[in-house]
Short mmCIF file of C-alpha atoms in Angstrom, two decimals:
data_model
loop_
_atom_site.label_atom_id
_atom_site.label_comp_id
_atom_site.label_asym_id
_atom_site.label_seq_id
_atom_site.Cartn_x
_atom_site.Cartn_y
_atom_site.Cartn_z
CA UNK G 91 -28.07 -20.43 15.93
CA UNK G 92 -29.84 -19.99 12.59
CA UNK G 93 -31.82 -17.10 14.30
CA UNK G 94 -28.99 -15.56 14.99
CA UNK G 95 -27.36 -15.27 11.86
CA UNK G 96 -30.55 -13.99 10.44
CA UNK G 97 -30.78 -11.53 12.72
CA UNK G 98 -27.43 -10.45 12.66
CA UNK G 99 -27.42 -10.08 8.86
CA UNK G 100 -30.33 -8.25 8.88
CA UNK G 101 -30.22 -6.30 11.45
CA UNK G 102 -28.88 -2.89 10.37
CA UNK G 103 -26.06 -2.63 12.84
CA UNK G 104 -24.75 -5.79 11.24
CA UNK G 105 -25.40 -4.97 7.63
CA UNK G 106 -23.24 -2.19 8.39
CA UNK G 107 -20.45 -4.45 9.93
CA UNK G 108 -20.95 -6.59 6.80
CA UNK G 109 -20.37 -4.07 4.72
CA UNK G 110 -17.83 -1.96 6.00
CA UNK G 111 -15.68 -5.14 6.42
CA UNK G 112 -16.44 -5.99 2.99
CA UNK G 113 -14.90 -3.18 1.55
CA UNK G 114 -11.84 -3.66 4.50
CA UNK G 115 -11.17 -6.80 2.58
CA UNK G 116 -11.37 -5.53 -0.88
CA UNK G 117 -9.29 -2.67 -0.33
CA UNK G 118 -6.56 -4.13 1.86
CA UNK G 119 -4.93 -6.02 -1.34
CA UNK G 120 -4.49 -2.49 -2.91
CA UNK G 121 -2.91 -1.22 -0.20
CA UNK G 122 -0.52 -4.17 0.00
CA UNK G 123 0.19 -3.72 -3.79
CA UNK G 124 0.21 -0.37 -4.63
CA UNK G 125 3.46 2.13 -4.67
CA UNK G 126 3.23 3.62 -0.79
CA UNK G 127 2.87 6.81 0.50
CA UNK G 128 1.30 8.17 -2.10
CA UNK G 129 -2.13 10.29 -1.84
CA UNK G 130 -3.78 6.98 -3.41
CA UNK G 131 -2.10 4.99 -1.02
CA UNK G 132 -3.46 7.61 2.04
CA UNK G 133 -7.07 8.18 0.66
CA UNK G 134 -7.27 4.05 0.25
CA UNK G 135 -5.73 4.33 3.90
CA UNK G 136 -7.89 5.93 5.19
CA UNK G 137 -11.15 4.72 3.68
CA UNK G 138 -9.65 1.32 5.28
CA UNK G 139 -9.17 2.19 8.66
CA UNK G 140 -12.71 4.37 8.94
CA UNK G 141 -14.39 1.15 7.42
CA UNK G 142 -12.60 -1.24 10.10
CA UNK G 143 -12.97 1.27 13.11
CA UNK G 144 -16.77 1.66 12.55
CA UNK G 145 -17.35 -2.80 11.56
CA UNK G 146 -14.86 -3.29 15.24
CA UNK G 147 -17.72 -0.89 17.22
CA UNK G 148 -20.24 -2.28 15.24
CA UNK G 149 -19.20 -5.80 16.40
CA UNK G 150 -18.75 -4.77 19.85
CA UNK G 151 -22.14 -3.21 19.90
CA UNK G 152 -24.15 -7.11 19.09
CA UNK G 153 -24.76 -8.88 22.03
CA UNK G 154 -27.60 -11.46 20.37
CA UNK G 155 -25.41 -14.79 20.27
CA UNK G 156 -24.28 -15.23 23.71
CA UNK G 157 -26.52 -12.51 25.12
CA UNK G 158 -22.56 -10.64 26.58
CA UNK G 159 -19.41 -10.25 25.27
CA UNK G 160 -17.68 -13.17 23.72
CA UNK G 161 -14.92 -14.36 21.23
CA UNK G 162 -16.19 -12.47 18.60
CA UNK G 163 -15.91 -8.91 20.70
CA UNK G 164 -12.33 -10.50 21.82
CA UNK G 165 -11.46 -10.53 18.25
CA UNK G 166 -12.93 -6.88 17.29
CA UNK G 167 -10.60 -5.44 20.15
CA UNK G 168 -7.69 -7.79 18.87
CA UNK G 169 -8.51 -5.96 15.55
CA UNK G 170 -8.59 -2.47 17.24
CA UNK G 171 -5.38 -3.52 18.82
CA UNK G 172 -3.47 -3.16 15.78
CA UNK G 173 -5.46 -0.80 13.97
CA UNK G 174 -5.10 1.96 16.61
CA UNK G 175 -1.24 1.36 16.42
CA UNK G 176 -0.54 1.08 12.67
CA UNK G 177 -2.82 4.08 12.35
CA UNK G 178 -0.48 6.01 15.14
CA UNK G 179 2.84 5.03 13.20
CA UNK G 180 2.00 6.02 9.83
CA UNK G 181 1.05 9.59 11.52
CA UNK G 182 4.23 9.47 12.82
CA UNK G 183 5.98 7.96 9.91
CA UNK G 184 4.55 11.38 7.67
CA UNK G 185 5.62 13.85 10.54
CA UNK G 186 9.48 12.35 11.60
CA UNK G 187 10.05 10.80 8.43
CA UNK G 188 10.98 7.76 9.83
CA UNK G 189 11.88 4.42 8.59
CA UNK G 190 10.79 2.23 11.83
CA UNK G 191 7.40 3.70 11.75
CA UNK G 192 6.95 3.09 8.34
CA UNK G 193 8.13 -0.53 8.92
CA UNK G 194 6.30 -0.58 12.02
CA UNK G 195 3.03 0.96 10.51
CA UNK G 196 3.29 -1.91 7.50
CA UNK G 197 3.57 -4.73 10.37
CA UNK G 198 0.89 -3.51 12.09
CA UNK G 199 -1.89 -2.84 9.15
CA UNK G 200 -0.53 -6.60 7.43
CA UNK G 201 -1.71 -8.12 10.92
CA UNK G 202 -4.96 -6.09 10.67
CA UNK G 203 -5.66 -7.56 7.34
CA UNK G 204 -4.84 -11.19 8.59
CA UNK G 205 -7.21 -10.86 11.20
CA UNK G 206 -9.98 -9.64 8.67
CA UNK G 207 -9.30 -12.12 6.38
CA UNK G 208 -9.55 -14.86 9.23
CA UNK G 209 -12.63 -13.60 10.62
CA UNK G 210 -13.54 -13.60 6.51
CA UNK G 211 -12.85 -17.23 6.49
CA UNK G 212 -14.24 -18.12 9.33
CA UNK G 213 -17.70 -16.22 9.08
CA UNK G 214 -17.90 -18.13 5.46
CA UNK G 215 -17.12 -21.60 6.59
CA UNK G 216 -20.47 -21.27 9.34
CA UNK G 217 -22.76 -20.03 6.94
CA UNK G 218 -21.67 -21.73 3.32
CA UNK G 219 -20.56 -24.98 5.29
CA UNK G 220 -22.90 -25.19 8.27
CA UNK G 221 -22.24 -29.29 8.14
CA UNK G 222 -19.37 -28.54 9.88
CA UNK G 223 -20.73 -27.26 12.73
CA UNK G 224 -23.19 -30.22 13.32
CA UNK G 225 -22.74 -33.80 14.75
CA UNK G 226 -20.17 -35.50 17.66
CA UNK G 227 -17.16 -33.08 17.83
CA UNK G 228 -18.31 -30.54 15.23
CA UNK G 229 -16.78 -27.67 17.20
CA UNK G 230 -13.51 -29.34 17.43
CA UNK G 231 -13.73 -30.00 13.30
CA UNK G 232 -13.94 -26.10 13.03
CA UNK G 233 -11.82 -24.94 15.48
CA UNK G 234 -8.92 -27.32 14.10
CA UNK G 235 -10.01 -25.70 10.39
CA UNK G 236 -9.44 -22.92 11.90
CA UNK G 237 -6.52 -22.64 13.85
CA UNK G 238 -4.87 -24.42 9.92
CA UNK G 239 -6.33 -21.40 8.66
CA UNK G 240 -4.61 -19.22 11.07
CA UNK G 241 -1.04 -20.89 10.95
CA UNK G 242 -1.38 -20.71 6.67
CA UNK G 243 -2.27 -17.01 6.87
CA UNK G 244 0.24 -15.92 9.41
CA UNK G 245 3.19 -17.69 7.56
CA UNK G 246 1.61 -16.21 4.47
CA UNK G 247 1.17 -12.02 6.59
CA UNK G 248 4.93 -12.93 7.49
CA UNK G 249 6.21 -13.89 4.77
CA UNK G 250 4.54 -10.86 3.23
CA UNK G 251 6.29 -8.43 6.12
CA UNK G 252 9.32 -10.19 5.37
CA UNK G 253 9.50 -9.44 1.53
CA UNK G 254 7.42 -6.64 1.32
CA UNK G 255 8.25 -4.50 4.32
CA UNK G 256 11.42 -5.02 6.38
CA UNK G 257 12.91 -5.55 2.54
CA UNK G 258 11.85 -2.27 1.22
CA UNK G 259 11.09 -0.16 4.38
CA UNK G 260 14.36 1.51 4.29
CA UNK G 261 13.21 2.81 0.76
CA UNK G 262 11.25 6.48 1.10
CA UNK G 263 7.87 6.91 0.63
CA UNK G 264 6.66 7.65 -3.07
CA UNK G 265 6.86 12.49 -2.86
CA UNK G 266 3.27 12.02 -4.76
#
């Protein structure tokens, strides 16, 4: 497995996954936090979904762990799978003017975020905690890490949509 994740980091395919998700997960918190639909909020927008579009195909283009597609490509279409959408109803959202594509594009892009941040979490626990990988039901160890992980940060993305979202999506978008 060790090759692997050398490879993988080196390799430039995933350096540019790496990357790109990198800055996906830097940027996402300003998006969450600044005033919305303004031109900062749209050029931060769309910096974020170019950078997540191009780490999703980089992802499904790396074949090296299982030699075909796994959990990890699973999880790059699950990313795409909300991406694609909140990227359709904020389009839609500046052409109708419409509240429930606003709300609906802010659903969408906070469950895009709590997927990067998961796959954040989990790509750090197997390379900065490897012990937990290792020994009689080391898989089970992570995957129940995990799935805590998952049920903290989905209360946390809903309580999020909740207060910052369905509360203030009938509000219109910042004119700037």
């Amino acid at each position: 497995m060790s090759g692997y994740l050398e490879t993988w980091s080196h390799h430039p395919v995933g350096l540019l996954h790496v990357g790109l998700a990198m800055l996906a997960l830097l940027t996402g918190p300003l998006l969450f936090l600044r005033r919305k639909g303004t031109r900062a909020h749209r050029v931060l927008g769309y910096g974020y979904v170019v950078a997540m579009v191009i780490a999703n195909v980089a992802a499904l283009a790396r074949y090296g762990l299982t030699g075909g597609f796994n959990l990890f490509h699973a999880a790059a279409l699950a990313s795409l799978a909300t991406l694609i959408p909140a990227s359709y109803c904020a389009w839609r959202a500046r052409v109708e003017a419409s509240r429930g594509m606003r709300v609906a594009h802010g659903i969408f892009m906070s469950w895009t975020y709590f997927g990067l941040a998961i796959a954040f979490v989990a790509e750090f626990v197997t390379r900065r905690m490897p012990q937990l990988l290792h020994g009689d039901g080391a898989w089970i160890r992570f995957s129940v890490f995990l799935l805590l992980t998952m049920l903290l940060a989905g209360w946390m993305t809903q309580r999020l949509i909740n207060l910052r979202i369905l509360k203030r999506g009938s509000e219109p978008p910042s004119s700037q």
